Short mmCIF file of N, CA, C and O in Angstrom, two decimals:
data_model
loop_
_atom_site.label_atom_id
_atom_site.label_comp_id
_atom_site.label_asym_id
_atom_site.label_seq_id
_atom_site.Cartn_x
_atom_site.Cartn_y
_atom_site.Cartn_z
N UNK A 1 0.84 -1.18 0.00
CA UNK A 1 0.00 0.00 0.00
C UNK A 1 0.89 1.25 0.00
O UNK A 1 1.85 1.32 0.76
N UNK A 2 0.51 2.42 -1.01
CA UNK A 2 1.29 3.50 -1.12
C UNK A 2 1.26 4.39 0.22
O UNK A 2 0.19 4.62 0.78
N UNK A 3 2.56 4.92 0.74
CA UNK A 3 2.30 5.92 1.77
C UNK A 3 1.54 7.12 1.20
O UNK A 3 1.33 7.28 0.00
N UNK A 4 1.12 8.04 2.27
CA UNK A 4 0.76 9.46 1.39
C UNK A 4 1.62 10.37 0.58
O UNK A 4 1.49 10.94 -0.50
N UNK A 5 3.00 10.24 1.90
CA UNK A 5 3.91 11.04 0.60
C UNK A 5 3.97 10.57 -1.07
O UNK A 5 4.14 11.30 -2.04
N UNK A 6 3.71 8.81 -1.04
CA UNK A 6 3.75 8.64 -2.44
C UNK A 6 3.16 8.90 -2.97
O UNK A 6 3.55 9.09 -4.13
N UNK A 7 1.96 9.11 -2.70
CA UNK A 7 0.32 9.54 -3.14
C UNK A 7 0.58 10.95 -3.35
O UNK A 7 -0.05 11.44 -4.28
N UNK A 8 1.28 11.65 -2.78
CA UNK A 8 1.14 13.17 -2.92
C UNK A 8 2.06 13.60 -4.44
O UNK A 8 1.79 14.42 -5.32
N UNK A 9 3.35 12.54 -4.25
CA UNK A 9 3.90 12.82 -5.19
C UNK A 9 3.60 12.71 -6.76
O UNK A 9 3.77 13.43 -7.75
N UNK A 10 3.05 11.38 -6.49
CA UNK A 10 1.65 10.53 -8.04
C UNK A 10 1.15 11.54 -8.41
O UNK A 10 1.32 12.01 -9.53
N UNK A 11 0.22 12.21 -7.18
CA UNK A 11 -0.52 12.86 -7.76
C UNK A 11 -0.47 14.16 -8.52
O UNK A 11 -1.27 14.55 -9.37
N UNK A 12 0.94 14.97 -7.91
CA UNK A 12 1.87 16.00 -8.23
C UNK A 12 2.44 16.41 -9.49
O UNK A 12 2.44 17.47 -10.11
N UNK A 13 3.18 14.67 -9.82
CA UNK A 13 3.75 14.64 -11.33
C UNK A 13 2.50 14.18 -12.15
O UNK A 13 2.61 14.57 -13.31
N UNK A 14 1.53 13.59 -11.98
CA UNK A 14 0.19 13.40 -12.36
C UNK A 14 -0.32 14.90 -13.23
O UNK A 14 -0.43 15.19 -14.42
N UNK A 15 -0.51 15.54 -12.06
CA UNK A 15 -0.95 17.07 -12.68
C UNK A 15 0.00 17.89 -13.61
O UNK A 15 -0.19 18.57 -14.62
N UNK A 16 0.89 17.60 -12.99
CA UNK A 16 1.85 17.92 -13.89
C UNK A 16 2.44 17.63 -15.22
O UNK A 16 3.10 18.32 -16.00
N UNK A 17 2.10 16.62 -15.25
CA UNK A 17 2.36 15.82 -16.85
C UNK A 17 1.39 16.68 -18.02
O UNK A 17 1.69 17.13 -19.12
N UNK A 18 0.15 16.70 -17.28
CA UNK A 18 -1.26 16.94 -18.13
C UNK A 18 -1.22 18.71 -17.77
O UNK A 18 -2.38 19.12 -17.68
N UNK A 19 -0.52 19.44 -17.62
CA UNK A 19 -0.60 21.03 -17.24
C UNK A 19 -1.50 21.78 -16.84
O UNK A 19 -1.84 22.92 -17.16
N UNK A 20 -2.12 20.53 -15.56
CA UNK A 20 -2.85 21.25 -14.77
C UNK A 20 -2.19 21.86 -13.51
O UNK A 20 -2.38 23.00 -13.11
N UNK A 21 -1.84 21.45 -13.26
CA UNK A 21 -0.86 21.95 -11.79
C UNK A 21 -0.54 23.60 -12.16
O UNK A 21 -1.10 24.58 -11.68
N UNK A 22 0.52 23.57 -13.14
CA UNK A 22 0.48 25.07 -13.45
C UNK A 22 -0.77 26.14 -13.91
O UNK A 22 -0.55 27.35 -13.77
N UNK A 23 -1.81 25.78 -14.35
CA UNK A 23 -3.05 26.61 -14.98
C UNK A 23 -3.72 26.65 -13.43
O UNK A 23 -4.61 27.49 -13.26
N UNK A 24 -3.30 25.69 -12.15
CA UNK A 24 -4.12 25.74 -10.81
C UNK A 24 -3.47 26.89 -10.67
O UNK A 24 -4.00 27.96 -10.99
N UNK A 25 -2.14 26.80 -10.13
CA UNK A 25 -1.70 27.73 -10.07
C UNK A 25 -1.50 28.76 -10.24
O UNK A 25 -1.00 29.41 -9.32
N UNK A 26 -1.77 29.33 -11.37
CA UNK A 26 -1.84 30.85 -11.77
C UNK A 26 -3.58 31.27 -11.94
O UNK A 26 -3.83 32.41 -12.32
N UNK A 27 -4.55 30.45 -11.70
CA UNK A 27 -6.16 30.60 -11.10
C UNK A 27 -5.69 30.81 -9.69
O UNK A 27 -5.72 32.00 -9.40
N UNK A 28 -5.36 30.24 -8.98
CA UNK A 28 -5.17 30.92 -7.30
C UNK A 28 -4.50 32.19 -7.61
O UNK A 28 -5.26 33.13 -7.37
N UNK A 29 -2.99 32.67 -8.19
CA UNK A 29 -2.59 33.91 -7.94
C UNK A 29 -3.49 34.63 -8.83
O UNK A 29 -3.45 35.81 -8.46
N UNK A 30 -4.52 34.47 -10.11
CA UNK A 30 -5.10 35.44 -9.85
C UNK A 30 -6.31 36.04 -9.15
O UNK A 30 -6.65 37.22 -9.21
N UNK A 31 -7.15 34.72 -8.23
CA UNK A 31 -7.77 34.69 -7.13
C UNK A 31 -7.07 35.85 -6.05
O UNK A 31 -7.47 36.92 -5.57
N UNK A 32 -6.37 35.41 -6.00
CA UNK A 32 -5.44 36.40 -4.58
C UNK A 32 -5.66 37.91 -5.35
O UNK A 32 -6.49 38.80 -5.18
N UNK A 33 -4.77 37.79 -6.08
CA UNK A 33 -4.60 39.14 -6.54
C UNK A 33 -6.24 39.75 -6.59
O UNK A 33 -6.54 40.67 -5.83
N UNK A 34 -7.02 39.29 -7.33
CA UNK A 34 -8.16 39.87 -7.41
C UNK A 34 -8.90 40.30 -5.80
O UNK A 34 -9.44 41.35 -5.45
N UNK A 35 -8.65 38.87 -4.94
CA UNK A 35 -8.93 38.93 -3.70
C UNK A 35 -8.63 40.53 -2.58
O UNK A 35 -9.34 41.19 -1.82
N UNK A 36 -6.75 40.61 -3.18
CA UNK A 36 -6.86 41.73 -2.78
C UNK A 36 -6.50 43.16 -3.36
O UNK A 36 -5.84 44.13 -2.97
N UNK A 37 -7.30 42.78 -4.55
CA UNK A 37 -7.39 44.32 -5.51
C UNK A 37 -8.27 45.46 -4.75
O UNK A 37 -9.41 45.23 -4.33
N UNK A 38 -7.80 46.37 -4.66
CA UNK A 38 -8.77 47.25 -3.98
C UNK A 38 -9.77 47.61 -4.51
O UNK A 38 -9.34 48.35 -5.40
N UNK A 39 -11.02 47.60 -4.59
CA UNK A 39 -12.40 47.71 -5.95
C UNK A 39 -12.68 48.74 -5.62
O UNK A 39 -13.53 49.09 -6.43
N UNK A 40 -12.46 49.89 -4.59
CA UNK A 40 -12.77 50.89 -3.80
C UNK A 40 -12.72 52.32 -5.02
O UNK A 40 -13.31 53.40 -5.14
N UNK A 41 -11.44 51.38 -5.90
CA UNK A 41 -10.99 52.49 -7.26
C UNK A 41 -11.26 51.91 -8.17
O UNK A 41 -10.69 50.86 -8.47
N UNK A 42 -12.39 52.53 -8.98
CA UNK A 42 -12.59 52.29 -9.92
C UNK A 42 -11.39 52.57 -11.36
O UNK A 42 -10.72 53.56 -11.68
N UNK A 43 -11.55 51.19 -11.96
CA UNK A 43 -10.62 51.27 -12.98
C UNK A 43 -10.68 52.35 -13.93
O UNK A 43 -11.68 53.04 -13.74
N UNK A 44 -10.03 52.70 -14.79
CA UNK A 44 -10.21 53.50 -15.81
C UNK A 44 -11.15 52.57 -16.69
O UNK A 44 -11.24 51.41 -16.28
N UNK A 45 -11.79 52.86 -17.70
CA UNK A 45 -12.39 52.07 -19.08
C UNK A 45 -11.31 51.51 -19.73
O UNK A 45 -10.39 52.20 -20.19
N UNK A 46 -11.36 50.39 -19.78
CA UNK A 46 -10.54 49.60 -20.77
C UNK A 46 -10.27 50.41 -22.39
O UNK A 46 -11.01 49.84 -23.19
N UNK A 47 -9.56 51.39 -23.01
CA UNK A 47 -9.42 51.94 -24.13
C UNK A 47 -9.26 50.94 -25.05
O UNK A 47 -8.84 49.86 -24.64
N UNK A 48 -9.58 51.10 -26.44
CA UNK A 48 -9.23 50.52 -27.52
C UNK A 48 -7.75 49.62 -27.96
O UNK A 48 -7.34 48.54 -28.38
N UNK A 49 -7.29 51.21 -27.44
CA UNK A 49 -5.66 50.84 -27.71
C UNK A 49 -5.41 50.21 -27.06
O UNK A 49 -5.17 49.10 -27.54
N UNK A 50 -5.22 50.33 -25.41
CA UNK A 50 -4.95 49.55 -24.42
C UNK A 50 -5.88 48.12 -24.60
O UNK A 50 -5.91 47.86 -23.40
N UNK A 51 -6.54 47.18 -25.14
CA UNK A 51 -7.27 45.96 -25.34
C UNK A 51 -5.94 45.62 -26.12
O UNK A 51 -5.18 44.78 -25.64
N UNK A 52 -5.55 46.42 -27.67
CA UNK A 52 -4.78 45.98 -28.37
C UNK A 52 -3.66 45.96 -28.10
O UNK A 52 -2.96 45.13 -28.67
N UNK A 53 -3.06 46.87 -27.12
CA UNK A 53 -1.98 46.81 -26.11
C UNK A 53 -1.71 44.84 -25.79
O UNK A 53 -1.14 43.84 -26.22
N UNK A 54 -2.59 45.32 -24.79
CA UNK A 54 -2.41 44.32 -23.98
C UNK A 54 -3.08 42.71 -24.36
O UNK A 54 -3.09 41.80 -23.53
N UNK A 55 -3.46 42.60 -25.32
CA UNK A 55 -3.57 41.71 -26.44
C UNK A 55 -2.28 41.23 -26.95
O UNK A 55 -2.12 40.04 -27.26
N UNK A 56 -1.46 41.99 -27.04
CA UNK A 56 0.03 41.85 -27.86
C UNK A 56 0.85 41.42 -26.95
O UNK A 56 1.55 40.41 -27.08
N UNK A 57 0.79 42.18 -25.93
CA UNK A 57 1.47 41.47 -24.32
C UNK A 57 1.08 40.24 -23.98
O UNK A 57 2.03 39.51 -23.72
N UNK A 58 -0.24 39.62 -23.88
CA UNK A 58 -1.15 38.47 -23.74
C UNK A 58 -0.35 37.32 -24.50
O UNK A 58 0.25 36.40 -23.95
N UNK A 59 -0.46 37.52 -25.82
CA UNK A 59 -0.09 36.45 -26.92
C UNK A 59 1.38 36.60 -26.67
O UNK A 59 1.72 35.42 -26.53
N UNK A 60 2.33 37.24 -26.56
CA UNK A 60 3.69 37.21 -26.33
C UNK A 60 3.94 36.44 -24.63
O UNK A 60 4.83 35.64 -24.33
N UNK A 61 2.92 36.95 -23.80
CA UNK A 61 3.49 35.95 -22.69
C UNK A 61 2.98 34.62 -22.65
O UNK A 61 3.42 33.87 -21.79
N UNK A 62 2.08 34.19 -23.49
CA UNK A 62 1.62 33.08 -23.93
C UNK A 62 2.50 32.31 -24.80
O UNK A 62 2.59 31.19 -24.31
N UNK A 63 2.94 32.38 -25.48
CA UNK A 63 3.58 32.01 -26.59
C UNK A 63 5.02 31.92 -25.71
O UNK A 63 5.36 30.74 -25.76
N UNK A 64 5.78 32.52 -25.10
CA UNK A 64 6.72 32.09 -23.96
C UNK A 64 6.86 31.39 -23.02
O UNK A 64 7.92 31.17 -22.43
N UNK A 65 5.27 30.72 -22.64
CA UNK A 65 4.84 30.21 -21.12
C UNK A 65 4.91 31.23 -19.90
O UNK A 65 5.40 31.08 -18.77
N UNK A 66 4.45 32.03 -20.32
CA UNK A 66 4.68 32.85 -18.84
C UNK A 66 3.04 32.95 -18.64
O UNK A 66 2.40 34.00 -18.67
N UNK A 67 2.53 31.73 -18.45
CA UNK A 67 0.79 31.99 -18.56
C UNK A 67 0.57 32.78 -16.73
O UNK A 67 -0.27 33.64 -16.45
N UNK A 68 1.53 32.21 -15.82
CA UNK A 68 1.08 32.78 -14.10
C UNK A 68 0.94 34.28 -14.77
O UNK A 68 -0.17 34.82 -14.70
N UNK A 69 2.31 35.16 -15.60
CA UNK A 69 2.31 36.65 -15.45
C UNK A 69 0.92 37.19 -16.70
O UNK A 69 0.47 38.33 -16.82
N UNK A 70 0.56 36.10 -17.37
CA UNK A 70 -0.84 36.53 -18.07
C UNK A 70 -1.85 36.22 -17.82
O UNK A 70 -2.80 36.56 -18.52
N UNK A 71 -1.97 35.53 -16.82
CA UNK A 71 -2.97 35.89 -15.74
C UNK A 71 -3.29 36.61 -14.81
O UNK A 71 -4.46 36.77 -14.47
N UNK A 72 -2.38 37.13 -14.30
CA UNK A 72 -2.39 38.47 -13.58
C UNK A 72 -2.74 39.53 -14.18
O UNK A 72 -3.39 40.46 -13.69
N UNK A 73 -2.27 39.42 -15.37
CA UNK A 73 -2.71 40.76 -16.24
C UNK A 73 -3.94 40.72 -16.88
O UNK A 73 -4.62 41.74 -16.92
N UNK A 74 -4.48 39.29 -17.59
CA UNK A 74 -5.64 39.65 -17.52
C UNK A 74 -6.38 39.82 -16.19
O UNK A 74 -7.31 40.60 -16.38
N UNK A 75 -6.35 39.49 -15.20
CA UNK A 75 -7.32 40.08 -13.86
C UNK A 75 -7.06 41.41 -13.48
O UNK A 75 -7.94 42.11 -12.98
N UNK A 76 -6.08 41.73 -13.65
CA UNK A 76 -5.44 43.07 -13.45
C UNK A 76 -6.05 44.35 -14.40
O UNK A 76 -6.65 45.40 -14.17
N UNK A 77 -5.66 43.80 -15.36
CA UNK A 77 -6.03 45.04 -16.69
C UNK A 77 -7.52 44.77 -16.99
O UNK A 77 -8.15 45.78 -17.30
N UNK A 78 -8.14 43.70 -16.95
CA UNK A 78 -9.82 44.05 -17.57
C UNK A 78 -9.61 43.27 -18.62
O UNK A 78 -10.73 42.87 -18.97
N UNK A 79 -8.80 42.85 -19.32
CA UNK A 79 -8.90 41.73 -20.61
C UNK A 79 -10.02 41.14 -20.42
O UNK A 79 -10.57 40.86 -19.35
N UNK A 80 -10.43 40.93 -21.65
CA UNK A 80 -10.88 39.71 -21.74
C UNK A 80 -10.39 38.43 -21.49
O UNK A 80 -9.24 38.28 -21.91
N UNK A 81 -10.97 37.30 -20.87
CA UNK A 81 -10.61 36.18 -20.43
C UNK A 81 -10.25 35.26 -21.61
O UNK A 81 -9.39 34.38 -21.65
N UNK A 82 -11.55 35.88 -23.03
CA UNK A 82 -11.13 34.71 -23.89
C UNK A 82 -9.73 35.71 -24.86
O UNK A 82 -9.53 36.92 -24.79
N UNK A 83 -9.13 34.89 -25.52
CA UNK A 83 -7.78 36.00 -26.33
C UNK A 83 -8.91 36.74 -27.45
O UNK A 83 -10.06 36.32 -27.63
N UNK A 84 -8.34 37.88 -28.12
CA UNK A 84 -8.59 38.23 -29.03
C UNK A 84 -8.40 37.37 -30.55
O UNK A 84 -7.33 36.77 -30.55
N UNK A 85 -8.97 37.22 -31.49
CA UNK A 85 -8.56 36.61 -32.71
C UNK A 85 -7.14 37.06 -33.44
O UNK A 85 -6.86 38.26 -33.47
N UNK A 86 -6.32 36.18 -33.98
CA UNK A 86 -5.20 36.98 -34.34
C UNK A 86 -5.36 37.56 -35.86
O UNK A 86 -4.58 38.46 -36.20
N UNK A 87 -6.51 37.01 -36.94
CA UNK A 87 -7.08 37.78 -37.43
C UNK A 87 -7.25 39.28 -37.62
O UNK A 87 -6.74 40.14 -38.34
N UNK A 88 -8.53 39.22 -36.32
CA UNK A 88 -8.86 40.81 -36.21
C UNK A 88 -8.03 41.67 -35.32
O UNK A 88 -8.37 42.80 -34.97
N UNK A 89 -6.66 40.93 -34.88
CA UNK A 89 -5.41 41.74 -34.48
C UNK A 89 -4.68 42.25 -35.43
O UNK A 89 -4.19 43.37 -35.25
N UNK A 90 -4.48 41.59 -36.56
CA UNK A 90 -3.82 41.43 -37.41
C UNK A 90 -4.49 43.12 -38.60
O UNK A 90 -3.88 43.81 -39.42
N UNK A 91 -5.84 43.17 -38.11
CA UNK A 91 -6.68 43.94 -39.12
C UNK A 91 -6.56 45.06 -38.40
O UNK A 91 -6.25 46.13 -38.92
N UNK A 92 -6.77 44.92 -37.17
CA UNK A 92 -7.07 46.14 -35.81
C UNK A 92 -5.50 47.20 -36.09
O UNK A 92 -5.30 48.40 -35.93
N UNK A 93 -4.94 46.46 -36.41
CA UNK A 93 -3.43 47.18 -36.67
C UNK A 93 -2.61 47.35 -37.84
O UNK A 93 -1.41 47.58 -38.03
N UNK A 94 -3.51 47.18 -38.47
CA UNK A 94 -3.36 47.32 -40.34
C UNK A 94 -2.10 46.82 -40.77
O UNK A 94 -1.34 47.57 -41.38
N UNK A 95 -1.66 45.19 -40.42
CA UNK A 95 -0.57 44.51 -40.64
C UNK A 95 -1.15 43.66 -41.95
O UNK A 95 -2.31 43.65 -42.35
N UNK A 96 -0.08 43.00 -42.47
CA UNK A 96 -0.04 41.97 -43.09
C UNK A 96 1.47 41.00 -42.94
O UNK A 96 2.68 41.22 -42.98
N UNK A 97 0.43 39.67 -42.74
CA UNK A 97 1.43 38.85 -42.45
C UNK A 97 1.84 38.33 -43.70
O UNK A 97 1.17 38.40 -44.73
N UNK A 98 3.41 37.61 -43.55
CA UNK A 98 3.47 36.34 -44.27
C UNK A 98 3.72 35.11 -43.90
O UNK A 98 4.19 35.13 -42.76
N UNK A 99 3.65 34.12 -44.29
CA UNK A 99 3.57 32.60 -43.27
C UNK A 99 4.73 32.51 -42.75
O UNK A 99 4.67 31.29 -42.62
N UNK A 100 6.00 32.83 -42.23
CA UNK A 100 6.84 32.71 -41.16
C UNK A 100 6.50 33.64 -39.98
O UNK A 100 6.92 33.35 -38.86
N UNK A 101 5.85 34.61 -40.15
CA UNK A 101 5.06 35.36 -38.98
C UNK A 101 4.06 34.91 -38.32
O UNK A 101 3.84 35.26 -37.15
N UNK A 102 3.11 33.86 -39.16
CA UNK A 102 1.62 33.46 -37.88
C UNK A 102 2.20 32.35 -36.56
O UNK A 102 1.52 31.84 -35.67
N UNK A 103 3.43 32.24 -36.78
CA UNK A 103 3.83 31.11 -35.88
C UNK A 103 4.57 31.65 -34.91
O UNK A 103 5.18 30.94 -34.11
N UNK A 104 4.59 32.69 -34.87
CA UNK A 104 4.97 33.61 -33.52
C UNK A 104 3.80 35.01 -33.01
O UNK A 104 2.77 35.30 -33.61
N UNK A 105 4.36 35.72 -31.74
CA UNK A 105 3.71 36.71 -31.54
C UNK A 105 3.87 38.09 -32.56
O UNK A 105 4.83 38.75 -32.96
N UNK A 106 2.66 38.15 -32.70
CA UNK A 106 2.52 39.65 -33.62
C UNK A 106 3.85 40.66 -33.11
O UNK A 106 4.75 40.97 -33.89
N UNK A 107 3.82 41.07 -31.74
CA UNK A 107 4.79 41.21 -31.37
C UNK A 107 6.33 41.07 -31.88
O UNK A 107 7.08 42.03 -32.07
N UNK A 108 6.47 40.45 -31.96
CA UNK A 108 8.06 39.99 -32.55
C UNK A 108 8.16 40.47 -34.11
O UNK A 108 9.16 40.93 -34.65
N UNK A 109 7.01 40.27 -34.65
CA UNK A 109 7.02 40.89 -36.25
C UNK A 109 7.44 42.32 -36.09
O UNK A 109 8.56 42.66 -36.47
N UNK A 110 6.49 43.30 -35.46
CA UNK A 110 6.87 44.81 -34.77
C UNK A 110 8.02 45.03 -34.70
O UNK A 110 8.51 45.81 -35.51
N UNK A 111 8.87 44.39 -33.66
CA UNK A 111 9.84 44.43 -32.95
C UNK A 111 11.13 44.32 -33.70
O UNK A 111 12.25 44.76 -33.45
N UNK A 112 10.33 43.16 -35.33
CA UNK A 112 12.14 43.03 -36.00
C UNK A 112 11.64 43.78 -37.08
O UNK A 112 12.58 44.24 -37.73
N UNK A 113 10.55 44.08 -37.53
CA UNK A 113 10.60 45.27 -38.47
C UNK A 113 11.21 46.89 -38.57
O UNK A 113 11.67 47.59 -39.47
N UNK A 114 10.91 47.06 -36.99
CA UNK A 114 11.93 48.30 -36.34
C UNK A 114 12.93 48.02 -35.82
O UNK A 114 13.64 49.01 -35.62
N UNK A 115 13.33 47.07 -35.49
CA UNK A 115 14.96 47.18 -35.46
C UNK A 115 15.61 47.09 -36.99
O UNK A 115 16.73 47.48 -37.33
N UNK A 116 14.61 46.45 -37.83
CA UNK A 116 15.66 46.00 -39.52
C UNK A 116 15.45 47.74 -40.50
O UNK A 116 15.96 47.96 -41.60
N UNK A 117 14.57 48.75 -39.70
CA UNK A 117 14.22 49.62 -40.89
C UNK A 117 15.66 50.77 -40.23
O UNK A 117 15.43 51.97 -40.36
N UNK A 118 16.28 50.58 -39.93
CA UNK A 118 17.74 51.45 -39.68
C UNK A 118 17.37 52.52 -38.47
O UNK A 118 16.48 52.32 -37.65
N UNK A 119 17.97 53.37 -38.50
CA UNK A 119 18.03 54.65 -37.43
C UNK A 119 16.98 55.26 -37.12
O UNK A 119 16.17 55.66 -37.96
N UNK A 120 16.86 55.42 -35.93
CA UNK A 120 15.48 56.26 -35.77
C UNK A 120 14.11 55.36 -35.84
O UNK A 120 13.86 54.20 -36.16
N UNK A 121 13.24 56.67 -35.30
CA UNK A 121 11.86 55.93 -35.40
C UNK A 121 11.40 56.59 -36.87
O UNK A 121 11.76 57.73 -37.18
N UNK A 122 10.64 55.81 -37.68
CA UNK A 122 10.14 56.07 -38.92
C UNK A 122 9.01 56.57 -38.86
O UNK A 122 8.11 56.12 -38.15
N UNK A 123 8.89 57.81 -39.78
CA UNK A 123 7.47 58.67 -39.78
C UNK A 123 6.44 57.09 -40.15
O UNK A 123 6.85 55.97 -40.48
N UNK A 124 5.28 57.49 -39.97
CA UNK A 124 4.29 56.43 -39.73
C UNK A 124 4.24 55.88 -41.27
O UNK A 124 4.59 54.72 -41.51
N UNK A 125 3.83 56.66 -42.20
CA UNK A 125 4.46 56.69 -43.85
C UNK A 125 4.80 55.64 -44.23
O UNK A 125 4.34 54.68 -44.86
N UNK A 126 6.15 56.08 -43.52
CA UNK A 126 7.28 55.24 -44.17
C UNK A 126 7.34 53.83 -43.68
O UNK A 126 7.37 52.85 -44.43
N UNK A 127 7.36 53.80 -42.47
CA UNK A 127 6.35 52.28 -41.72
C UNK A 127 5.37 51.54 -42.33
O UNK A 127 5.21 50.37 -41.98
N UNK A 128 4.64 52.05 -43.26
CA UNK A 128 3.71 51.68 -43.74
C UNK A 128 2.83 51.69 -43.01
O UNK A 128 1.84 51.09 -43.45
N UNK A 129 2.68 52.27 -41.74
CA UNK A 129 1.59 52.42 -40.54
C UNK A 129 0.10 53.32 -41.42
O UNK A 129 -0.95 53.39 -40.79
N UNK A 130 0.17 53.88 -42.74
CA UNK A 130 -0.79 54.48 -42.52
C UNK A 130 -2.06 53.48 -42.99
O UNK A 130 -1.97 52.28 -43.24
N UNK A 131 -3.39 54.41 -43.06
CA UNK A 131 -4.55 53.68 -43.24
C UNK A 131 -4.48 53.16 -44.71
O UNK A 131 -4.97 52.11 -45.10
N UNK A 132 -3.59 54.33 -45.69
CA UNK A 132 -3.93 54.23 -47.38
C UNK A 132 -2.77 52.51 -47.44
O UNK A 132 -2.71 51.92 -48.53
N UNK A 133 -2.16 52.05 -46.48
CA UNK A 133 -0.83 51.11 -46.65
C UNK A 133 -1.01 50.26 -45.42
O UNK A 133 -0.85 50.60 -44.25
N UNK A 134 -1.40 48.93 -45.95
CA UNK A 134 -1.21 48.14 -44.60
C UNK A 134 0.58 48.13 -44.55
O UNK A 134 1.35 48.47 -45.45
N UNK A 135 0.98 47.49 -42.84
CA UNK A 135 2.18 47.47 -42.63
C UNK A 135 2.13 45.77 -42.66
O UNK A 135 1.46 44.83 -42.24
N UNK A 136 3.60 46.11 -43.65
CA UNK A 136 3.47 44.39 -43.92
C UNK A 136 4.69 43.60 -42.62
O UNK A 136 5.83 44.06 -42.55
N UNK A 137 4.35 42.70 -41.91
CA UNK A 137 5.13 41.70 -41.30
C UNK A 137 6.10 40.70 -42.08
O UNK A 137 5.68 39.82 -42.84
N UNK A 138 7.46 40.94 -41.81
CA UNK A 138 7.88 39.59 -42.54
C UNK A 138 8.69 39.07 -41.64
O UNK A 138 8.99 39.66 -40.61
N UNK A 139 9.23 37.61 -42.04
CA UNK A 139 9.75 36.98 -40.58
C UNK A 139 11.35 37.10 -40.41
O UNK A 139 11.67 38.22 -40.82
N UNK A 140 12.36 36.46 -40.00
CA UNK A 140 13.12 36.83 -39.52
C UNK A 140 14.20 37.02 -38.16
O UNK A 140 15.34 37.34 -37.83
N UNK A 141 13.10 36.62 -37.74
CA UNK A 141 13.47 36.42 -36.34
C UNK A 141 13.28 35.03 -35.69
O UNK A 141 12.54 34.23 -36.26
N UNK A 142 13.77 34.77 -34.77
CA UNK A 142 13.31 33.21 -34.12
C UNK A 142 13.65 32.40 -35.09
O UNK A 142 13.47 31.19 -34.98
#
């Protein structure tokens, strides 16, 4: 007959195999945290930008495993619980991908497009940031 410690341990690497142990885990810290958020202050309104903000943050700490610190942030910030589509992320920010980009965070496309376009920050234009020009993603990185 198993002692409990063995039982504790079964059951430990058990959860663990199947990645529940960690998804418990970051549901309690954001229990706590919410537990002791002060509600006394009302949040600001969740802005547009800030959803798409923190949408981009979301899928980048996802896509790393840092699901405990994106759970905090969604309880923290007001996210939505379910993700945004990467679709209508993709549209929300007038990108275009190409297939070495959908397999990472939108994020990282951003990130090596402005480091590869040289000095400085680029008028929006020239980024291709404007409305008349989607900004195209290409891969590169990772």
């Amino acid at each position: 007959m198993a002692t409990i410690t063995e039982l504790k341990c079964a059951l430990k690497e058990t959860l663990e195999s199947r990645g529940v142990l960690g998804q418990l885990k970051a549901r309690i810290r954001a229990e706590v945290f919410s537990a002791l958020d002060d509600q006394s202050q009302a949040r600001p309104p969740l802005s547009h930008e800030n959803l798409l903000i923190n949408e981009l943050i979301r899928e980048y700490l996802e896509f790393n495993k840092y699901r405990y610190t994106a759970s905090v942030l969604t309880a923290e910030s007001g996210q939505p619980e379910v993700p945004l589509d990467r679709q209508f992320m993709s549209n929300e920010l007038n990108v275009v991908e190409d297939p070495s980009t959908r397999s990472v965070p939108l994020l990282y496309g951003l990130l090596s497009h402005f480091l590869n376009s040289g000095p400085g920050i680029p008028e929006p234009e020239k980024a291709g940031m404007s409305t008349a020009e989607p900004f195209v993603l290409q891969g590169g990185y990772r």
